[in-house]
Every structure is written in structure tokens, then in C-alpha cells.
């Protein structure tokens, strides 16, 4: 019984020592990889509390979320021999979860040193050695980010590392002080030239605007004059048409009056023709004689009265 108690105490002591070594915590966004006797195991564990064999097994956390690696102080020499320094280059990348075991086995826990940090130095020096200081510092600096990202991604994909390069951010390199002052002077001159050019462009634009405004005003005046002229022509044509209509109305009116007078005279003539019969004339003679009756004294009265009667009756008998 005494030995059993001692054995139990030994076992409990071992458990008390080993249990804290066996239970471990994996952070969120990471997976745990395990080495037993220096050999990488085929499994990995996810975030949370996990258990391993104490003493003989050790674990490492591998990040599988997006991370940013900063590579600092990268010297390089340009094609012309000028030495410049890139203070910092940031590489945003992520390791795919299903490639963790294979990548760690082939390149170790610090796989990003090979494929990010060392590769950045290599690509920067390649770029600098192929270009002049002017091209690196000014003309082609805006292409460095994409060039390095494409180069990193190409090699990572070729070797099936499971690393996805999302973005690369390159800071402006430091150049020798003399060169920097020269570039600053050049930039100042370029700025002055741009200001002068822009001022000239503004003046030309204002002049062009003034010309267009004057042209528009002239066209507007011409259009107004043309409209007024057309209006006057239309008014004159309307007056002419009204005059022609009035003349035509007057002609028709005068013609109607003349036709009416002619018709009236014709009717009067026809009436007179029908009215002036011998009997009517005879009747009118007697009426006029009666209306003009006078008392006549003398011996020739019958002759005076008979002569007209004889003259009137003579042709009738004949």
C-alpha cells in the first residue's frame, strides 16, 4: 500500500508538471504546426486550446490571415553607379491554409524570409541595376510597386508556396544630398514652367472665351437684325396683300355699281320703250295741252289749234 501511494503521488506529480506543458493555446487567425523529435507532423490545429505530447513535441503558430511584412534599409546601385537606399517596402500577403504544412516543411517556420524579405532585396537590386538614377527616382518609380508584386507572385506561384501577394508599397528612395538638391532645383524649375504654362493657357483660354463671346454677340445681333428684316418684309408683304385685296374689292365694288347702273338704265330704257307707245304719247300730249291751257282771243284760233292737229294726224293717215 505504501508503494502504491508513492506511485500515485509520482503519477500525479508528473501530471501536474506535464499537463501545463501539454495544453497550449493557438491564437485566432493562426494554425498550430507540431514537431516531434525534430520531424514536422502532417496535422495542424486551429485556434483555441489544444493538447500535445509534452517535452518531446513542440509547436509553432503560423499566421493564415492577411499580414504586412516590412522590409527596411534596402541599398541598391543604379546603372550609372549611384548608390541609393529604400527605407521601407511593405508587402501585404497571406498564406493559404491548405499550404501551411507543405510550405513549412520546405521553407521552415520563417518561410517569409526566403520569399518576401530576401526576394525584395533581390528584385530591388535587379530593378536598380537595369535603370538609371533618373529612371529609378523619377521616371519609372511609379512602376516599382507593380513590378515587385508581379515578380514575387510569379516565383511564389512557380514553387507552389501558397503565398498570395496582395500589394506592395515602396517608399521614395534616399539619394545623395547633392543629387537630391539638383532634383529639387529641377522640380522647382518644372513647377515654375508649369505655372507659366498654365498661366499662358489661362490667358489663351480667356482670350478664346472673349472671342467666342464676341462671336456669339455678333451672331445674336445678326440673327436679331435678320429676324427684324424678315419681320419687316413679312409686314410689307402683308400690307401689299391687304392692298391687293382692297383694290380687288374696290374693283368688284365699282364693277357691281357699274353693272347696277347699266342694268337700271337698261331697265329704264326697256320700260320707256314699252311705255312710249303712240297712244301714250297722244295721251301725254293732251295732258300737257290741258296743263298749259291759255285763253286766246282772235280770229285765227281754229287755225292755230288745227294746224298742230293736222300735222299730228297727217303722218298717221299717210
Tab-separated table of C-alpha atoms in Angstrom:
chain	number	residue	atom	x	y	z
A	1	UNK	CA	0.000	0.000	0.000
A	2	UNK	CA	2.863	2.308	0.793
A	3	UNK	CA	4.374	1.735	-2.636
A	4	UNK	CA	1.032	2.309	-4.309
A	5	UNK	CA	0.692	5.638	-2.575
A	6	UNK	CA	4.179	6.617	-3.672
A	7	UNK	CA	3.403	5.566	-7.243
A	8	UNK	CA	0.193	7.530	-7.208
A	9	UNK	CA	2.000	10.593	-5.923
A	10	UNK	CA	4.647	10.219	-8.622
A	11	UNK	CA	1.994	9.943	-11.335
A	12	UNK	CA	0.107	12.935	-10.027
A	13	UNK	CA	3.297	14.926	-9.813
A	14	UNK	CA	4.132	14.047	-13.403
A	15	UNK	CA	0.626	15.036	-14.483
A	16	UNK	CA	0.919	18.287	-12.571
A	17	UNK	CA	4.178	19.035	-14.377
A	18	UNK	CA	3.261	17.761	-17.822
A	19	UNK	CA	-0.331	18.937	-18.098
A	20	UNK	CA	0.603	22.637	-18.385
A	21	UNK	CA	3.196	21.644	-20.961
A	22	UNK	CA	0.669	19.557	-22.931
A	23	UNK	CA	-2.163	22.102	-23.096
A	24	UNK	CA	-1.443	25.132	-25.254
A	25	UNK	CA	-3.330	27.981	-26.928
A	26	UNK	CA	-3.439	28.855	-30.654
A	27	UNK	CA	-4.403	32.455	-31.445
A	28	UNK	CA	-7.224	33.399	-33.813
A	29	UNK	CA	-6.022	33.796	-37.391
A	30	UNK	CA	-3.255	31.225	-36.847
A	31	UNK	CA	-2.822	27.462	-37.060
A	32	UNK	CA	-0.503	25.334	-34.990
A	33	UNK	CA	2.151	23.080	-36.540
A	34	UNK	CA	3.971	20.442	-34.484
A	35	UNK	CA	7.455	18.931	-34.415
A	36	UNK	CA	8.083	15.639	-32.672
A	37	UNK	CA	11.729	14.782	-32.316
A	38	UNK	CA	12.517	17.428	-34.954
A	39	UNK	CA	10.112	15.952	-37.541
A	40	UNK	CA	7.175	18.026	-38.750
A	41	UNK	CA	3.860	16.287	-38.207
A	42	UNK	CA	1.284	16.122	-41.000
A	43	UNK	CA	-1.507	17.706	-38.978
A	44	UNK	CA	-2.166	21.242	-37.841
A	45	UNK	CA	-4.577	22.591	-35.257
A	46	UNK	CA	-6.857	25.575	-35.419
A	47	UNK	CA	-7.423	28.448	-32.986
A	48	UNK	CA	-8.266	27.621	-29.381
A	49	UNK	CA	-6.887	25.241	-26.731
A	50	UNK	CA	-5.138	22.120	-27.992
A	51	UNK	CA	-3.188	19.212	-26.464
A	52	UNK	CA	0.192	17.759	-27.453
A	53	UNK	CA	2.760	15.389	-26.056
A	54	UNK	CA	4.826	17.380	-23.593
A	55	UNK	CA	8.625	17.568	-23.712
A	56	UNK	CA	9.006	15.554	-26.933
A	57	UNK	CA	6.690	17.780	-29.002
A	58	UNK	CA	6.927	21.466	-29.664
A	59	UNK	CA	4.540	23.730	-31.619
A	60	UNK	CA	4.675	26.931	-33.629
A	61	UNK	CA	1.931	29.319	-34.687
A	62	UNK	CA	1.664	30.140	-38.391
A	63	UNK	CA	-0.454	33.124	-39.437
A	64	UNK	CA	-3.033	32.413	-42.149
A	65	UNK	CA	-4.688	35.840	-42.234
A	66	UNK	CA	-3.510	38.876	-44.188
A	67	UNK	CA	-0.232	40.207	-42.844
A	68	UNK	CA	2.111	43.044	-43.773
A	69	UNK	CA	5.851	42.370	-43.869
A	70	UNK	CA	8.097	45.434	-43.667
A	71	UNK	CA	11.489	45.227	-45.336
A	72	UNK	CA	13.744	48.081	-44.247
A	73	UNK	CA	17.001	49.675	-45.373
A	74	UNK	CA	17.500	48.168	-48.811
A	75	UNK	CA	20.605	49.531	-50.575
A	76	UNK	CA	20.995	49.307	-54.321
A	77	UNK	CA	23.168	50.711	-57.071
A	78	UNK	CA	21.811	52.199	-60.259
A	79	UNK	CA	23.093	51.512	-63.745
A	80	UNK	CA	25.215	54.671	-63.554
A	81	UNK	CA	26.811	53.655	-60.249
A	82	UNK	CA	24.849	55.916	-57.882
A	83	UNK	CA	24.010	54.325	-54.534
A	84	UNK	CA	20.518	54.867	-53.152
A	85	UNK	CA	18.597	53.474	-50.197
A	86	UNK	CA	14.985	52.344	-49.921
A	87	UNK	CA	13.990	52.979	-46.308
A	88	UNK	CA	10.939	50.722	-46.254
A	89	UNK	CA	8.984	48.407	-48.515
A	90	UNK	CA	5.735	46.891	-47.295
A	91	UNK	CA	4.441	43.600	-48.690
A	92	UNK	CA	0.833	42.661	-47.963
A	93	UNK	CA	0.464	38.877	-48.281
A	94	UNK	CA	-1.401	35.864	-46.977
A	95	UNK	CA	-0.511	32.146	-46.699
A	96	UNK	CA	-3.248	29.765	-47.781
A	97	UNK	CA	-4.333	27.364	-45.061
A	98	UNK	CA	-4.059	24.214	-47.173
A	99	UNK	CA	-0.421	25.013	-48.000
A	100	UNK	CA	0.780	25.502	-44.426
A	101	UNK	CA	2.286	22.050	-43.824
A	102	UNK	CA	3.963	21.816	-47.233
A	103	UNK	CA	5.389	25.367	-47.090
A	104	UNK	CA	6.693	24.989	-43.533
A	105	UNK	CA	8.259	21.632	-44.362
A	106	UNK	CA	10.062	23.018	-47.418
A	107	UNK	CA	10.988	26.501	-46.221
A	108	UNK	CA	10.641	26.429	-42.437
A	109	UNK	CA	8.634	28.497	-39.993
A	110	UNK	CA	10.287	31.670	-41.286
A	111	UNK	CA	9.275	30.965	-44.883
A	112	UNK	CA	8.602	34.668	-45.472
A	113	UNK	CA	12.297	35.460	-45.007
A	114	UNK	CA	13.068	33.494	-48.153
A	115	UNK	CA	10.085	34.505	-50.261
A	116	UNK	CA	9.449	38.063	-49.026
A	117	UNK	CA	12.440	39.662	-47.288
A	118	UNK	CA	15.300	38.153	-49.328
A	119	UNK	CA	13.279	38.303	-52.533
A	120	UNK	CA	12.587	42.019	-52.047
A	121	UNK	CA	16.318	42.742	-51.812
A	122	UNK	CA	16.932	40.736	-54.963
A	123	UNK	CA	14.185	42.387	-57.008
A	124	UNK	CA	15.102	45.911	-55.908
A	125	UNK	CA	18.734	45.394	-56.867
A	126	UNK	CA	17.662	43.909	-60.203
A	127	UNK	CA	15.492	46.927	-60.912
A	128	UNK	CA	18.161	49.465	-59.925
A	129	UNK	CA	20.921	47.786	-61.911
A	130	UNK	CA	18.837	47.942	-65.091
A	131	UNK	CA	17.869	51.605	-64.827
A	132	UNK	CA	19.495	54.990	-64.365
A	133	UNK	CA	19.063	57.174	-61.310
A	134	UNK	CA	16.668	59.406	-63.229
A	135	UNK	CA	14.506	56.424	-64.122
A	136	UNK	CA	14.568	54.887	-60.627
A	137	UNK	CA	13.967	58.109	-58.754
A	138	UNK	CA	11.613	59.900	-61.146
A	139	UNK	CA	10.527	58.361	-64.419
A	140	UNK	CA	9.785	54.721	-63.517
A	141	UNK	CA	9.299	54.943	-59.775
A	142	UNK	CA	5.533	54.596	-60.172
A	143	UNK	CA	6.037	51.146	-61.756
A	144	UNK	CA	8.187	49.691	-58.957
A	145	UNK	CA	5.211	48.555	-56.851
A	146	UNK	CA	3.596	46.514	-59.610
A	147	UNK	CA	6.929	45.177	-60.866
A	148	UNK	CA	7.924	43.794	-57.457
A	149	UNK	CA	4.456	42.412	-56.739
A	150	UNK	CA	4.358	40.587	-60.065
A	151	UNK	CA	7.882	39.199	-59.564
A	152	UNK	CA	7.098	37.956	-56.035
A	153	UNK	CA	3.812	36.391	-57.082
A	154	UNK	CA	5.374	34.712	-60.106
A	155	UNK	CA	8.058	32.968	-58.029
A	156	UNK	CA	5.660	32.068	-55.205
A	157	UNK	CA	3.262	30.510	-57.701
A	158	UNK	CA	6.042	28.694	-59.579
A	159	UNK	CA	7.252	26.973	-56.390
A	160	UNK	CA	3.718	26.355	-55.086
A	161	UNK	CA	4.315	28.144	-51.802
A	162	UNK	CA	0.665	29.033	-51.251
A	163	UNK	CA	1.653	32.689	-50.675
A	164	UNK	CA	-0.615	35.262	-52.283
A	165	UNK	CA	0.970	38.702	-52.696
A	166	UNK	CA	-1.843	41.236	-52.424
A	167	UNK	CA	0.010	44.550	-52.640
A	168	UNK	CA	3.457	46.130	-52.437
A	169	UNK	CA	4.105	49.659	-51.179
A	170	UNK	CA	7.504	51.226	-51.894
A	171	UNK	CA	8.698	54.431	-50.235
A	172	UNK	CA	10.698	57.031	-52.128
A	173	UNK	CA	14.394	56.088	-52.044
A	174	UNK	CA	17.032	58.249	-50.407
A	175	UNK	CA	19.580	59.640	-52.859
A	176	UNK	CA	22.845	61.511	-52.216
A	177	UNK	CA	22.325	65.019	-50.883
A	178	UNK	CA	23.859	66.703	-53.924
A	179	UNK	CA	21.635	64.732	-56.245
A	180	UNK	CA	18.607	65.466	-54.088
A	181	UNK	CA	19.279	69.214	-54.222
A	182	UNK	CA	19.672	69.009	-58.000
A	183	UNK	CA	16.342	67.219	-58.277
A	184	UNK	CA	14.715	69.762	-56.008
A	185	UNK	CA	16.011	72.569	-58.212
A	186	UNK	CA	14.782	70.730	-61.286
A	187	UNK	CA	11.390	70.231	-59.693
A	188	UNK	CA	11.253	73.919	-58.764
A	189	UNK	CA	12.053	74.888	-62.341
A	190	UNK	CA	9.484	72.428	-63.645
A	191	UNK	CA	6.952	73.861	-61.241
A	192	UNK	CA	7.683	77.405	-62.429
A	193	UNK	CA	7.444	76.245	-66.022
A	194	UNK	CA	4.146	74.515	-65.299
A	195	UNK	CA	2.862	77.659	-63.592
A	196	UNK	CA	3.928	79.824	-66.537
A	197	UNK	CA	2.427	77.337	-68.980
A	198	UNK	CA	-0.779	77.170	-67.004
A	199	UNK	CA	-0.930	80.970	-66.789
A	200	UNK	CA	-0.428	81.206	-70.549
A	201	UNK	CA	-3.109	78.581	-71.039
A	202	UNK	CA	-5.466	80.555	-68.827
A	203	UNK	CA	-4.771	83.745	-70.775
A	204	UNK	CA	-5.319	81.916	-74.067
A	205	UNK	CA	-8.477	80.395	-72.683
A	206	UNK	CA	-9.731	83.784	-71.576
A	207	UNK	CA	-8.928	85.254	-74.991
A	208	UNK	CA	-10.648	82.342	-76.681
A	209	UNK	CA	-13.630	82.784	-74.388
A	210	UNK	CA	-13.727	86.503	-75.215
A	211	UNK	CA	-13.562	85.730	-78.938
A	212	UNK	CA	-16.350	83.234	-78.609
A	213	UNK	CA	-18.393	85.674	-76.571
A	214	UNK	CA	-17.879	88.402	-79.187
A	215	UNK	CA	-18.754	85.950	-81.935
A	216	UNK	CA	-21.874	84.877	-80.100
A	217	UNK	CA	-22.860	88.513	-79.551
A	218	UNK	CA	-22.273	89.310	-83.220
A	219	UNK	CA	-24.243	86.254	-84.299
A	220	UNK	CA	-27.021	87.236	-81.917
A	221	UNK	CA	-27.108	90.789	-83.302
A	222	UNK	CA	-27.073	89.431	-86.860
A	223	UNK	CA	-29.857	86.993	-86.057
A	224	UNK	CA	-31.923	89.751	-84.429
A	225	UNK	CA	-31.352	92.011	-87.447
A	226	UNK	CA	-32.287	89.169	-89.792
A	227	UNK	CA	-35.416	88.475	-87.769
A	228	UNK	CA	-36.369	92.140	-87.808
A	229	UNK	CA	-35.688	92.367	-91.557
A	230	UNK	CA	-37.755	89.266	-92.130
A	231	UNK	CA	-40.485	90.736	-89.956
A	232	UNK	CA	-40.442	93.982	-91.962
A	233	UNK	CA	-40.564	92.008	-95.218
A	234	UNK	CA	-43.469	89.981	-93.907
A	235	UNK	CA	-45.244	93.141	-92.762
A	236	UNK	CA	-44.701	94.758	-96.184
A	237	UNK	CA	-45.934	91.610	-97.924
A	238	UNK	CA	-48.949	91.563	-95.630
A	239	UNK	CA	-49.645	95.235	-96.427
A	240	UNK	CA	-49.202	94.530	-100.128
A	241	UNK	CA	-51.574	91.596	-99.921
A	242	UNK	CA	-54.053	93.726	-97.999
A	243	UNK	CA	-53.733	96.473	-100.623
A	244	UNK	CA	-54.256	93.981	-103.422
A	245	UNK	CA	-57.275	92.580	-101.637
A	246	UNK	CA	-58.632	96.100	-101.034
A	247	UNK	CA	-58.039	97.033	-104.693
A	248	UNK	CA	-59.717	93.864	-105.803
A	249	UNK	CA	-62.634	94.608	-103.509
A	250	UNK	CA	-62.855	98.161	-104.877
A	251	UNK	CA	-62.772	96.877	-108.462
A	252	UNK	CA	-65.516	94.385	-107.709
A	253	UNK	CA	-67.488	97.080	-105.913
A	254	UNK	CA	-67.179	99.583	-108.765
A	255	UNK	CA	-67.935	96.850	-111.255
A	256	UNK	CA	-71.027	95.925	-109.295
A	257	UNK	CA	-72.095	99.589	-109.155
A	258	UNK	CA	-71.494	99.976	-112.883
A	259	UNK	CA	-73.385	96.777	-113.587
A	260	UNK	CA	-76.214	98.021	-111.386
A	261	UNK	CA	-76.339	101.396	-113.172
A	262	UNK	CA	-76.213	99.687	-116.538
A	263	UNK	CA	-78.913	97.313	-115.505
A	264	UNK	CA	-81.026	100.201	-114.181
A	265	UNK	CA	-80.580	102.212	-117.384
A	266	UNK	CA	-81.390	99.157	-119.465
A	267	UNK	CA	-84.466	98.543	-117.417
A	268	UNK	CA	-85.472	102.213	-117.705
A	269	UNK	CA	-84.840	102.132	-121.450
A	270	UNK	CA	-86.837	98.933	-121.782
A	271	UNK	CA	-89.588	100.441	-119.659
A	272	UNK	CA	-89.579	103.609	-121.759
A	273	UNK	CA	-89.582	101.524	-124.924
A	274	UNK	CA	-92.619	99.690	-123.754
A	275	UNK	CA	-94.205	102.800	-122.287
A	276	UNK	CA	-93.743	105.279	-125.186
A	277	UNK	CA	-96.474	103.935	-127.431
A	278	UNK	CA	-98.398	106.243	-129.865
A	279	UNK	CA	-101.441	106.107	-127.607
A	280	UNK	CA	-99.369	107.044	-124.552
A	281	UNK	CA	-97.737	109.868	-126.470
A	282	UNK	CA	-101.148	111.068	-127.574
A	283	UNK	CA	-102.326	110.924	-124.014
A	284	UNK	CA	-99.306	112.856	-122.825
A	285	UNK	CA	-99.905	115.497	-125.468
A	286	UNK	CA	-103.434	116.091	-124.306
A	287	UNK	CA	-102.282	116.169	-120.728
A	288	UNK	CA	-99.617	118.707	-121.467
A	289	UNK	CA	-102.075	120.757	-123.553
A	290	UNK	CA	-104.527	120.700	-120.702
A	291	UNK	CA	-101.887	121.666	-118.239
A	292	UNK	CA	-100.819	124.541	-120.427
A	293	UNK	CA	-104.306	125.911	-121.249
A	294	UNK	CA	-104.498	129.612	-122.054
A	295	UNK	CA	-107.373	131.936	-123.140
A	296	UNK	CA	-106.710	133.099	-126.613
A	297	UNK	CA	-108.573	135.889	-128.323
A	298	UNK	CA	-108.596	136.325	-132.119
A	299	UNK	CA	-109.947	135.093	-135.457
A	300	UNK	CA	-107.119	132.528	-136.080
A	301	UNK	CA	-107.810	130.254	-133.083
A	302	UNK	CA	-109.193	127.376	-135.160
A	303	UNK	CA	-106.245	127.534	-137.493
A	304	UNK	CA	-103.736	127.608	-134.603
A	305	UNK	CA	-105.364	124.620	-132.976
A	306	UNK	CA	-105.998	122.755	-136.207
A	307	UNK	CA	-102.508	123.095	-137.686
A	308	UNK	CA	-100.835	121.085	-134.937
A	309	UNK	CA	-103.617	118.534	-135.077
A	310	UNK	CA	-103.298	118.307	-138.853
A	311	UNK	CA	-99.545	117.935	-138.532
A	312	UNK	CA	-100.043	115.161	-135.998
A	313	UNK	CA	-102.766	113.402	-137.904
A	314	UNK	CA	-101.207	113.841	-141.334
A	315	UNK	CA	-98.452	111.226	-140.938
A	316	UNK	CA	-100.869	108.864	-139.163
A	317	UNK	CA	-103.162	108.963	-142.223
A	318	UNK	CA	-100.374	108.636	-144.630
